[in-house]
Tab-separated table of C-alpha atoms in Angstrom:
chain	number	residue	atom	x	y	z
A	253	MET	CA	-45.246	8.738	-73.080
A	254	THR	CA	-45.900	11.440	-70.428
A	255	ASP	CA	-46.783	8.834	-67.819
A	256	GLN	CA	-43.585	6.968	-68.621
A	257	LEU	CA	-41.429	10.052	-68.274
A	258	THR	CA	-42.868	10.914	-64.869
A	259	ALA	CA	-42.605	7.412	-63.462
A	260	ALA	CA	-40.471	7.226	-60.317
A	261	LYS	CA	-39.064	3.785	-61.051
A	262	PRO	CA	-36.468	3.632	-63.866
A	263	SER	CA	-37.399	1.536	-66.864
A	264	ARG	CA	-34.936	-1.164	-67.914
A	265	ILE	CA	-34.726	-0.577	-71.643
A	266	ARG	CA	-30.921	-0.481	-71.488
A	267	PHE	CA	-30.820	-4.231	-70.873
A	268	GLY	CA	-32.786	-4.867	-74.052
A	269	MET	CA	-30.251	-2.791	-75.992
A	270	LEU	CA	-27.480	-4.818	-74.344
A	271	ALA	CA	-29.145	-8.027	-75.531
A	272	LEU	CA	-29.048	-6.703	-79.096
A	273	ILE	CA	-25.319	-5.956	-78.826
A	274	PHE	CA	-24.811	-9.451	-77.411
A	275	GLY	CA	-26.427	-10.841	-80.564
A	276	ASN	CA	-24.260	-8.631	-82.770
A	277	VAL	CA	-21.113	-9.917	-81.086
A	278	ILE	CA	-22.155	-13.554	-81.602
A	279	ILE	CA	-22.686	-12.890	-85.330
A	280	ASN	CA	-19.439	-10.907	-85.461
A	281	TYR	CA	-17.319	-13.704	-84.036
A	282	MET	CA	-19.139	-16.438	-85.927
A	283	ASP	CA	-18.064	-14.761	-89.157
A	284	ARG	CA	-14.519	-14.226	-87.894
A	285	SER	CA	-14.009	-17.806	-86.759
A	286	ASN	CA	-15.828	-19.837	-89.416
A	287	ILE	CA	-12.619	-19.792	-91.461
A	288	SER	CA	-10.821	-21.691	-88.680
A	289	VAL	CA	-13.479	-24.424	-88.717
A	290	ALA	CA	-13.243	-24.697	-92.505
A	291	ALA	CA	-9.444	-24.355	-92.639
A	292	SER	CA	-8.514	-28.037	-92.909
A	293	ALA	CA	-10.969	-28.668	-95.758
A	294	ILE	CA	-10.085	-25.408	-97.556
A	295	THR	CA	-6.370	-26.181	-97.258
A	296	LYS	CA	-6.931	-29.588	-98.844
A	297	ASP	CA	-9.322	-28.438	-101.589
A	298	LEU	CA	-7.394	-25.311	-102.580
A	299	GLN	CA	-3.904	-26.712	-101.899
A	300	LEU	CA	-2.788	-24.007	-99.451
A	301	THR	CA	0.635	-24.099	-97.778
A	302	PRO	CA	1.035	-23.349	-94.005
A	303	VAL	CA	2.310	-19.855	-94.860
A	304	GLN	CA	-0.634	-19.226	-97.205
A	305	LEU	CA	-3.011	-20.439	-94.501
A	306	GLY	CA	-1.348	-18.030	-92.074
A	307	LEU	CA	-1.903	-15.231	-94.586
A	308	VAL	CA	-5.567	-16.217	-94.959
A	309	PHE	CA	-6.005	-16.243	-91.176
A	310	SER	CA	-4.344	-12.830	-90.891
A	311	ALA	CA	-6.133	-11.210	-93.861
A	312	PHE	CA	-9.169	-10.267	-91.762
A	313	GLY	CA	-6.902	-8.385	-89.392
A	314	TRP	CA	-5.139	-6.348	-92.065
A	315	THR	CA	-8.214	-4.325	-92.937
A	316	TYR	CA	-9.917	-4.697	-89.551
A	317	ALA	CA	-6.964	-3.113	-87.753
A	318	ALA	CA	-6.177	-0.543	-90.450
A	319	LEU	CA	-9.742	0.796	-90.443
A	320	GLN	CA	-10.199	1.049	-86.677
A	321	ILE	CA	-9.329	4.754	-86.505
A	322	PRO	CA	-11.496	5.717	-89.519
A	323	GLY	CA	-14.169	3.450	-88.030
A	324	GLY	CA	-13.909	5.248	-84.702
A	325	LEU	CA	-14.361	8.583	-86.472
A	326	LEU	CA	-17.467	7.222	-88.223
A	327	VAL	CA	-18.839	6.063	-84.873
A	328	ASP	CA	-18.644	9.644	-83.575
A	329	ARG	CA	-20.666	10.867	-86.582
A	330	ILE	CA	-23.149	8.178	-87.681
A	331	LYS	CA	-25.853	6.813	-85.394
A	332	PRO	CA	-25.309	3.218	-84.216
A	333	ARG	CA	-28.671	2.126	-85.589
A	334	VAL	CA	-27.661	3.031	-89.144
A	335	LEU	CA	-23.929	2.273	-89.085
A	336	TYR	CA	-24.258	-1.126	-87.420
A	337	THR	CA	-26.997	-2.187	-89.842
A	338	LEU	CA	-24.832	-1.336	-92.839
A	339	CYS	CA	-21.835	-3.137	-91.348
A	340	LEU	CA	-23.774	-6.275	-90.381
A	341	ILE	CA	-25.366	-6.711	-93.793
A	342	ALA	CA	-22.150	-5.916	-95.684
A	343	TRP	CA	-19.839	-8.292	-93.828
A	344	SER	CA	-22.499	-11.028	-93.850
A	345	ALA	CA	-22.910	-10.688	-97.624
A	346	VAL	CA	-19.148	-11.064	-98.007
A	347	THR	CA	-19.272	-14.116	-95.734
A	348	LEU	CA	-21.907	-15.656	-97.983
A	349	LEU	CA	-19.674	-15.045	-101.030
A	350	GLN	CA	-16.906	-17.028	-99.329
A	351	GLY	CA	-18.957	-20.112	-100.096
A	352	PHE	CA	-17.918	-19.646	-103.732
A	353	MET	CA	-14.170	-19.148	-103.250
A	354	LYS	CA	-11.701	-20.560	-105.781
A	355	GLY	CA	-7.992	-20.225	-105.107
A	356	PHE	CA	-5.799	-18.415	-102.601
A	357	SER	CA	-6.293	-14.930	-104.086
A	358	MET	CA	-10.059	-15.055	-103.757
A	359	VAL	CA	-9.914	-16.440	-100.219
A	360	PHE	CA	-7.478	-13.730	-99.190
A	361	SER	CA	-9.490	-10.924	-100.832
A	362	LEU	CA	-12.802	-11.891	-99.267
A	363	ARG	CA	-11.241	-12.168	-95.809
A	364	LEU	CA	-9.828	-8.660	-96.312
A	365	ALA	CA	-13.349	-7.454	-97.127
A	366	THR	CA	-14.801	-9.169	-94.036
A	367	GLY	CA	-12.314	-7.340	-91.813
A	368	ALA	CA	-13.056	-4.009	-93.481
A	369	PHE	CA	-16.801	-4.168	-92.884
A	370	GLU	CA	-16.455	-5.464	-89.297
A	371	ALA	CA	-14.012	-2.672	-88.356
A	372	PRO	CA	-16.483	-0.235	-86.721
A	373	SER	CA	-18.309	-2.918	-84.718
A	374	PHE	CA	-16.581	-2.779	-81.339
A	375	PRO	CA	-16.249	1.020	-81.272
A	376	ILE	CA	-20.022	1.043	-81.889
A	377	ASN	CA	-20.507	-1.426	-79.025
A	378	ASN	CA	-18.535	0.848	-76.739
A	379	ARG	CA	-20.466	3.926	-77.822
A	380	VAL	CA	-23.792	2.188	-77.189
A	381	VAL	CA	-22.770	0.995	-73.718
A	382	THR	CA	-21.334	4.409	-72.825
A	383	ALA	CA	-24.651	5.983	-73.835
A	384	TRP	CA	-26.951	3.461	-72.157
A	385	PHE	CA	-25.128	2.515	-68.929
A	386	PRO	CA	-23.843	4.475	-65.899
A	387	ASP	CA	-20.261	3.970	-64.749
A	388	LYS	CA	-21.100	1.534	-61.951
A	389	GLU	CA	-22.859	-0.845	-64.380
A	390	ARG	CA	-20.514	-0.473	-67.322
A	391	ALA	CA	-18.000	-3.255	-66.633
A	392	SER	CA	-20.869	-5.702	-66.210
A	393	ALA	CA	-22.434	-4.490	-69.457
A	394	ILE	CA	-19.132	-4.800	-71.318
A	395	ALA	CA	-18.571	-8.248	-69.820
A	396	THR	CA	-22.057	-9.306	-70.911
A	397	TYR	CA	-21.709	-8.311	-74.551
A	398	THR	CA	-18.079	-9.456	-74.706
A	399	SER	CA	-19.167	-12.843	-73.370
A	400	GLY	CA	-21.107	-13.222	-76.607
A	401	GLN	CA	-17.871	-13.921	-78.431
A	402	PHE	CA	-17.055	-16.770	-76.050
A	403	ILE	CA	-20.459	-18.319	-75.388
A	404	GLY	CA	-21.349	-17.998	-79.043
A	405	LEU	CA	-18.185	-19.777	-80.111
A	406	ALA	CA	-18.476	-22.356	-77.336
A	407	PHE	CA	-21.843	-23.505	-78.603
A	408	LEU	CA	-21.354	-22.586	-82.254
A	409	THR	CA	-18.032	-24.367	-82.776
A	410	PRO	CA	-19.599	-27.846	-82.589
A	411	VAL	CA	-22.542	-26.606	-84.672
A	412	LEU	CA	-20.281	-25.051	-87.310
A	413	THR	CA	-18.144	-28.190	-87.360
A	414	THR	CA	-21.243	-30.317	-87.933
A	415	ILE	CA	-22.498	-28.004	-90.709
A	416	GLU	CA	-19.101	-28.162	-92.383
A	417	HIS	CA	-19.046	-31.953	-92.058
A	418	PHE	CA	-22.444	-32.478	-93.714
A	419	LEU	CA	-22.738	-29.454	-96.047
A	420	THR	CA	-19.033	-28.870	-96.795
A	421	TRP	CA	-17.150	-25.692	-96.065
A	422	ARG	CA	-19.004	-23.885	-98.844
A	423	GLY	CA	-22.357	-24.534	-97.179
A	424	LEU	CA	-20.890	-23.313	-93.887
A	425	PHE	CA	-20.119	-19.867	-95.293
A	426	ILE	CA	-23.441	-19.551	-97.116
A	427	ILE	CA	-25.475	-20.371	-94.000
A	428	THR	CA	-23.506	-18.118	-91.641
A	429	GLY	CA	-23.745	-15.281	-94.158
A	430	LEU	CA	-27.534	-15.584	-94.440
A	431	ILE	CA	-27.913	-15.564	-90.644
A	432	GLY	CA	-25.982	-12.287	-90.399
A	433	ILE	CA	-28.016	-10.572	-93.126
A	434	ILE	CA	-31.249	-11.437	-91.310
A	435	TRP	CA	-29.835	-10.220	-87.983
A	436	GLY	CA	-28.908	-6.877	-89.566
A	437	GLY	CA	-32.606	-6.269	-90.114
A	438	VAL	CA	-33.384	-7.241	-86.517
A	439	TRP	CA	-30.877	-4.666	-85.225
A	440	TYR	CA	-32.304	-1.856	-87.369
A	441	PHE	CA	-35.880	-2.629	-86.341
A	442	PHE	CA	-35.281	-2.746	-82.574
A	443	TYR	CA	-32.317	-0.495	-81.683
A	444	ARG	CA	-32.671	3.188	-80.674
A	445	ASP	CA	-30.404	5.639	-78.819
A	446	PRO	CA	-31.572	6.612	-75.283
A	447	LEU	CA	-33.159	9.939	-76.218
A	448	GLU	CA	-34.955	8.386	-79.196
A	449	HIS	CA	-36.421	5.260	-77.607
A	450	SER	CA	-40.187	5.497	-77.144
A	451	LYS	CA	-40.286	3.237	-74.068
A	452	VAL	CA	-37.448	4.646	-71.972
A	453	ASN	CA	-38.645	6.859	-69.091
A	454	GLN	CA	-37.064	9.959	-67.566
A	455	ALA	CA	-36.074	8.045	-64.429
A	456	GLU	CA	-33.907	5.683	-66.468
A	457	LEU	CA	-32.394	8.585	-68.406
A	458	ASP	CA	-31.552	10.296	-65.106
A	459	HIS	CA	-30.132	7.048	-63.704
A	460	ILE	CA	-27.853	6.734	-66.738
A	461	GLU	CA	-26.738	10.353	-67.020
A	462	LYS	CA	-26.238	11.060	-63.309
A	463	GLY	CA	-24.194	7.856	-63.117
A	464	GLY	CA	-21.805	9.010	-65.843
A	465	GLY	CA	-23.528	7.718	-68.974
A	466	VAL	CA	-23.151	9.999	-72.003
A	467	ILE	CA	-26.702	9.860	-73.309
A	468	ASN	CA	-26.506	13.081	-75.313
A	469	ARG	CA	-23.425	12.320	-77.400
A	470	SER	CA	-25.432	11.382	-80.471
A	471	ALA	CA	-28.028	14.091	-80.106
A	472	THR	CA	-26.189	17.255	-79.127
A	473	ASN	CA	-23.105	19.321	-79.732
A	474	ASN	CA	-23.094	19.534	-83.507
A	475	LYS	CA	-19.672	21.111	-83.467
A	476	GLU	CA	-18.139	17.949	-82.039
A	477	LYS	CA	-20.021	15.808	-84.553
A	478	THR	CA	-19.056	17.704	-87.676
A	479	SER	CA	-15.558	19.020	-87.018
A	480	PHE	CA	-12.335	17.053	-87.192
A	481	SER	CA	-9.035	18.117	-85.719
A	482	TRP	CA	-5.679	16.420	-86.121
A	483	ASN	CA	-4.978	17.583	-82.578
A	484	ASN	CA	-7.780	15.288	-81.379
A	485	LEU	CA	-6.157	12.337	-83.112
A	486	ARG	CA	-2.785	13.370	-81.684
A	487	GLU	CA	-4.317	13.609	-78.217
A	488	VAL	CA	-5.206	9.926	-78.061
A	489	PHE	CA	-1.627	8.931	-78.916
A	490	ILE	CA	0.381	11.041	-76.464
A	491	HIS	CA	-0.727	9.763	-73.059
A	492	ARG	CA	1.180	6.993	-71.323
A	493	LYS	CA	-1.888	5.533	-69.625
A	494	LEU	CA	-3.648	5.182	-72.983
A	495	TRP	CA	-0.592	3.433	-74.417
A	496	GLY	CA	-0.787	1.089	-71.439
A	497	ILE	CA	-4.251	-0.117	-72.454
A	498	TYR	CA	-3.332	-0.147	-76.166
A	499	ILE	CA	-0.368	-2.480	-75.603
A	500	GLY	CA	-2.331	-4.539	-73.091
A	501	GLN	CA	-5.122	-4.989	-75.619
A	502	PHE	CA	-2.693	-6.132	-78.309
A	503	CYS	CA	-1.331	-8.788	-75.975
A	504	ALA	CA	-4.737	-9.946	-74.723
A	505	THR	CA	-6.182	-10.255	-78.219
A	506	SER	CA	-3.102	-12.237	-79.300
A	507	THR	CA	-4.341	-15.160	-77.213
A	508	MET	CA	-7.817	-14.665	-78.631
A	509	TRP	CA	-6.572	-14.772	-82.214
A	510	PHE	CA	-4.719	-18.018	-81.646
A	511	PHE	CA	-8.024	-19.571	-80.578
A	512	LEU	CA	-9.967	-17.941	-83.415
A	513	THR	CA	-7.587	-19.130	-86.121
A	514	TRP	CA	-5.021	-21.853	-85.453
A	515	PHE	CA	-6.585	-23.698	-82.492
A	516	PRO	CA	-8.741	-26.217	-84.439
A	517	THR	CA	-5.837	-26.845	-86.839
A	518	TYR	CA	-3.524	-27.320	-83.851
A	519	LEU	CA	-5.833	-29.984	-82.405
A	520	VAL	CA	-6.415	-31.834	-85.689
A	521	LYS	CA	-3.077	-31.554	-87.508
A	522	TYR	CA	-0.539	-31.203	-84.715
A	523	ARG	CA	-2.259	-33.245	-81.992
A	524	GLY	CA	-3.960	-35.809	-84.218
A	525	LEU	CA	-7.547	-35.442	-82.969
A	526	ASN	CA	-10.617	-36.462	-84.948
A	527	PHE	CA	-12.206	-33.476	-86.758
A	528	LEU	CA	-15.691	-33.762	-85.219
A	529	LYS	CA	-14.258	-34.568	-81.787
A	530	SER	CA	-11.968	-31.543	-81.997
A	531	GLY	CA	-15.014	-29.321	-82.581
A	532	PHE	CA	-16.526	-30.374	-79.280
A	533	LEU	CA	-13.220	-30.233	-77.372
A	534	ALA	CA	-12.526	-26.784	-78.807
A	535	SER	CA	-15.713	-25.516	-77.167
A	536	VAL	CA	-14.390	-26.207	-73.635
A	537	PRO	CA	-11.881	-23.310	-73.537
A	538	PHE	CA	-14.551	-20.972	-74.946
A	539	LEU	CA	-16.904	-21.915	-72.122
A	540	ALA	CA	-14.111	-21.185	-69.648
A	541	ALA	CA	-13.508	-17.808	-71.288
A	542	PHE	CA	-17.240	-17.086	-71.053
A	543	ALA	CA	-17.136	-17.794	-67.316
A	544	GLY	CA	-14.003	-15.667	-66.993
A	545	VAL	CA	-15.395	-12.573	-68.669
A	546	LEU	CA	-18.638	-12.643	-66.678
A	547	LEU	CA	-16.757	-13.185	-63.420
A	548	SER	CA	-14.417	-10.329	-64.279
A	549	GLY	CA	-17.135	-7.829	-65.189
A	550	PHE	CA	-19.538	-8.487	-62.352
A	551	LEU	CA	-16.730	-8.761	-59.777
A	552	SER	CA	-15.242	-5.481	-60.983
A	553	ASP	CA	-18.573	-3.644	-60.694
A	554	PHE	CA	-19.245	-5.297	-57.314
A	555	LEU	CA	-15.928	-3.981	-56.004
A	556	ILE	CA	-16.762	-0.498	-57.316
A	557	LYS	CA	-20.108	-0.566	-55.491
A	558	LYS	CA	-18.271	-1.644	-52.320
A	559	LYS	CA	-16.088	1.482	-52.617
A	560	VAL	CA	-12.932	-0.458	-53.498
A	561	SER	CA	-10.555	1.795	-55.432
A	562	VAL	CA	-11.055	1.985	-59.189
A	563	ASN	CA	-7.430	0.947	-59.677
A	564	VAL	CA	-7.945	-2.342	-57.853
A	565	ALA	CA	-11.471	-3.033	-59.118
A	566	ARG	CA	-10.715	-2.449	-62.795
A	567	LYS	CA	-7.080	-3.487	-63.197
A	568	THR	CA	-6.819	-6.610	-61.019
A	569	PRO	CA	-9.044	-8.953	-63.091
A	570	ILE	CA	-7.207	-8.000	-66.272
A	571	ILE	CA	-3.718	-8.437	-64.820
A	572	VAL	CA	-4.609	-11.771	-63.207
A	573	GLY	CA	-6.199	-12.901	-66.458
A	574	LEU	CA	-3.134	-12.070	-68.544
A	575	ILE	CA	-0.898	-13.919	-66.086
A	576	LEU	CA	-3.146	-16.992	-66.299
A	577	SER	CA	-2.975	-16.829	-70.098
A	578	ILE	CA	0.752	-17.577	-69.916
A	579	SER	CA	-0.212	-21.136	-68.941
A	580	ILE	CA	-0.845	-21.875	-72.633
A	581	ILE	CA	2.858	-22.755	-72.807
A	582	GLY	CA	2.187	-25.744	-70.543
A	583	ALA	CA	0.508	-27.592	-73.442
A	584	ASN	CA	3.978	-28.014	-74.958
A	585	TYR	CA	4.999	-30.373	-72.163
A	586	VAL	CA	2.095	-32.832	-72.093
A	587	ASP	CA	0.780	-35.470	-74.486
A	588	SER	CA	-2.550	-36.308	-72.851
A	589	THR	CA	-5.532	-34.792	-74.665
A	590	ALA	CA	-7.136	-34.002	-71.309
A	591	LEU	CA	-4.067	-32.081	-70.111
A	592	ILE	CA	-3.721	-30.228	-73.407
A	593	ILE	CA	-7.325	-29.055	-73.141
A	594	LEU	CA	-6.775	-28.228	-69.446
A	595	PHE	CA	-3.892	-25.851	-70.204
A	596	MET	CA	-5.827	-24.310	-73.071
A	597	THR	CA	-8.860	-23.906	-70.818
A	598	ILE	CA	-6.873	-22.158	-68.059
A	599	ALA	CA	-5.272	-19.857	-70.621
A	600	PHE	CA	-8.572	-18.929	-72.233
A	601	PHE	CA	-10.279	-18.489	-68.856
A	602	GLY	CA	-7.568	-15.925	-68.157
A	603	ASN	CA	-8.198	-14.318	-71.511
A	604	GLY	CA	-11.858	-14.018	-70.518
A	605	LEU	CA	-10.886	-12.295	-67.274
A	606	ALA	CA	-8.886	-9.775	-69.318
A	607	ALA	CA	-11.688	-9.153	-71.810
A	608	ILE	CA	-13.352	-6.256	-69.940
A	609	SER	CA	-10.530	-3.968	-71.063
A	610	TRP	CA	-13.002	-1.828	-73.068
A	611	VAL	CA	-14.085	-0.358	-69.720
A	612	PHE	CA	-10.817	1.602	-69.748
A	613	VAL	CA	-11.802	3.332	-72.992
A	614	SER	CA	-14.991	4.612	-71.355
A	615	THR	CA	-13.114	5.490	-68.153
A	616	LEU	CA	-9.873	7.018	-69.459
A	617	ALA	CA	-10.770	8.624	-72.813
A	618	PRO	CA	-11.686	12.317	-73.066
A	619	LYS	CA	-15.497	12.446	-73.250
A	620	HIS	CA	-15.578	13.993	-76.727
A	621	LEU	CA	-12.996	11.498	-78.048
A	622	ILE	CA	-14.471	8.191	-76.875
A	623	GLY	CA	-15.116	7.003	-80.433
A	624	VAL	CA	-11.658	7.782	-81.802
A	625	THR	CA	-9.971	6.486	-78.639
A	626	GLY	CA	-11.923	3.262	-79.060
A	627	GLY	CA	-10.793	3.153	-82.682
A	628	VAL	CA	-7.125	3.526	-81.751
A	629	PHE	CA	-7.509	1.029	-78.909
A	630	ASN	CA	-9.055	-1.540	-81.234
A	631	PHE	CA	-6.602	-0.707	-84.040
A	632	ILE	CA	-3.536	-1.436	-81.934
A	633	GLY	CA	-5.223	-4.321	-80.155
A	634	ASN	CA	-6.203	-5.979	-83.393
A	635	LEU	CA	-2.832	-5.650	-85.014
A	636	SER	CA	-2.501	-8.996	-83.268
A	637	SER	CA	-5.027	-10.378	-85.752
A	638	VAL	CA	-2.389	-9.744	-88.419
A	639	VAL	CA	0.773	-10.517	-86.481
A	640	VAL	CA	-0.238	-13.642	-84.558
A	641	PRO	CA	-1.772	-15.853	-87.301
A	642	LEU	CA	1.010	-14.938	-89.724
A	643	ALA	CA	3.784	-15.397	-87.145
A	644	ILE	CA	2.376	-18.793	-86.179
A	645	GLY	CA	2.291	-19.777	-89.851
A	646	PHE	CA	6.047	-19.183	-90.047
A	647	LEU	CA	6.818	-20.654	-86.616
A	648	VAL	CA	5.091	-23.969	-87.386
A	649	GLY	CA	6.570	-24.288	-90.865
A	650	GLY	CA	8.926	-27.002	-89.626
A	651	GLY	CA	6.089	-29.062	-88.164
A	652	ASN	CA	6.642	-28.084	-84.506
A	653	PHE	CA	3.921	-26.018	-82.797
A	654	ALA	CA	5.804	-25.457	-79.513
A	655	PRO	CA	7.475	-22.133	-80.531
A	656	ALA	CA	4.050	-20.752	-81.463
A	657	LEU	CA	2.613	-21.393	-77.997
A	658	ILE	CA	5.701	-19.854	-76.359
A	659	PHE	CA	5.186	-16.788	-78.555
A	660	VAL	CA	1.528	-16.423	-77.487
A	661	GLY	CA	2.391	-16.923	-73.801
A	662	ALA	CA	5.192	-14.345	-73.930
A	663	LEU	CA	2.818	-11.735	-75.339
A	664	ALA	CA	0.405	-12.352	-72.444
A	665	CYS	CA	3.270	-11.654	-70.018
A	666	ILE	CA	4.040	-8.364	-71.777
A	667	GLY	CA	0.364	-7.392	-71.523
A	668	ALA	CA	0.312	-7.910	-67.760
A	669	CYS	CA	3.421	-5.731	-67.411
A	670	SER	CA	1.770	-3.015	-69.502
A	671	TYR	CA	-1.195	-2.728	-67.132
A	672	ILE	CA	1.066	-2.892	-64.077
A	673	PHE	CA	3.653	-0.317	-65.145
A	674	LEU	CA	2.077	1.972	-67.785
A	675	VAL	CA	-1.610	2.530	-67.025
A	676	GLY	CA	-1.073	4.122	-63.614
A	677	LYS	CA	-3.979	5.776	-61.827
A	678	VAL	CA	-7.347	5.044	-63.427
A	679	GLU	CA	-8.815	8.463	-64.192
A	680	ARG	CA	-10.039	10.300	-67.268
A	681	VAL	CA	-7.353	11.900	-69.413
A	682	GLU	CA	-7.455	15.691	-69.292
A	683	VAL	CA	-7.201	17.454	-72.647
A	684	LYS	CA	-4.901	20.463	-72.618
A	685	SER	CA	-3.887	22.924	-75.280
A	686	PHE	CA	-0.309	21.699	-75.222
A	687	SER	CA	-0.287	18.140	-73.885
A	688	THR	CA	2.715	16.305	-72.639
A	689	ILE	CA	2.992	12.593	-71.997
A	690	ALA	CA	0.998	11.832	-68.842
């Protein structure tokens, strides 16, 4: 250990930790989206109406969004190794139980439970990246783990569709649940915080901390860990620039939640595509989103290293991405399957570009409030997981999906305006005794 700590060249343990988060995100989104793959069969077997299906799709978001702030507070107090393990195993066990669902009430209840146990996951991701990566590498790190939700779904959607086809929707939930339980053990065995990892050397710790990484958050300052102040919670609600990223996140995740819930149903029921074929076509937009998020993160960090202003480097990919997401409306005006998928692909590529928005939590939040700021950010952002699936359920009640796509596109436009007009200068919020709106 002494030789490691005195080594001149930084170790690269942080990239191994990033790979673990990447795996967590794949499991996370697999268990969010499996309901969309199973939706057509569940609707038929359990006789669900479009409004009931909308409620089922939104159920995850009710508890997921509601518990973001409590989850953020937990993230500031419980080590990621322990908290993430508990969350992974719990939500995966609930996923497994979904293989035994009977009736609307049971479906709805188990989706509520899934959302509750997944609630702390992205605040934990942000805490881990803030601890392990310096500022100039953070957008790339966030893009890498965020890409897990897109690349995982791109390749998993056809796989999940095939599992559902041969093993029924019940087998789909049982298998995905078992995978998550096993992965929970993998996370606990391999993950450590920077100061606790036996293979990290002092050079890497210096590289992280001198570059703005907060490696000592989980190991020092007991007062911050144990005390709670309502003023701290108030602080993360009173700044205009924070509201800019909160609203922007709500709008960006609205597009995401369309793809995670109604998209396969849209292709099969409203566009008349074959079920297995729709699984493969549905993967194309996810691949585009994967490319978008990686391009966004690495381009943003590249611009930072080239001394381009933080405002341009961080905000431009997100604003451009949200504007591109408006193109989803174009699918209303074409009948060709290829053109429908093209518009969906452009829209989701844009959504990928906008997916590095977590970098603003690390950059703007007060250092001692990163967890709770991340909780509020994800709470408001994921209100879309309630609003969008449910709103679409009502909008398509008459058999026409066009109003639903207009609704999703309009929200993307609002998100772009939020980053343009509300966020302002990208700099960390200063905490004052008596704060006013910044």
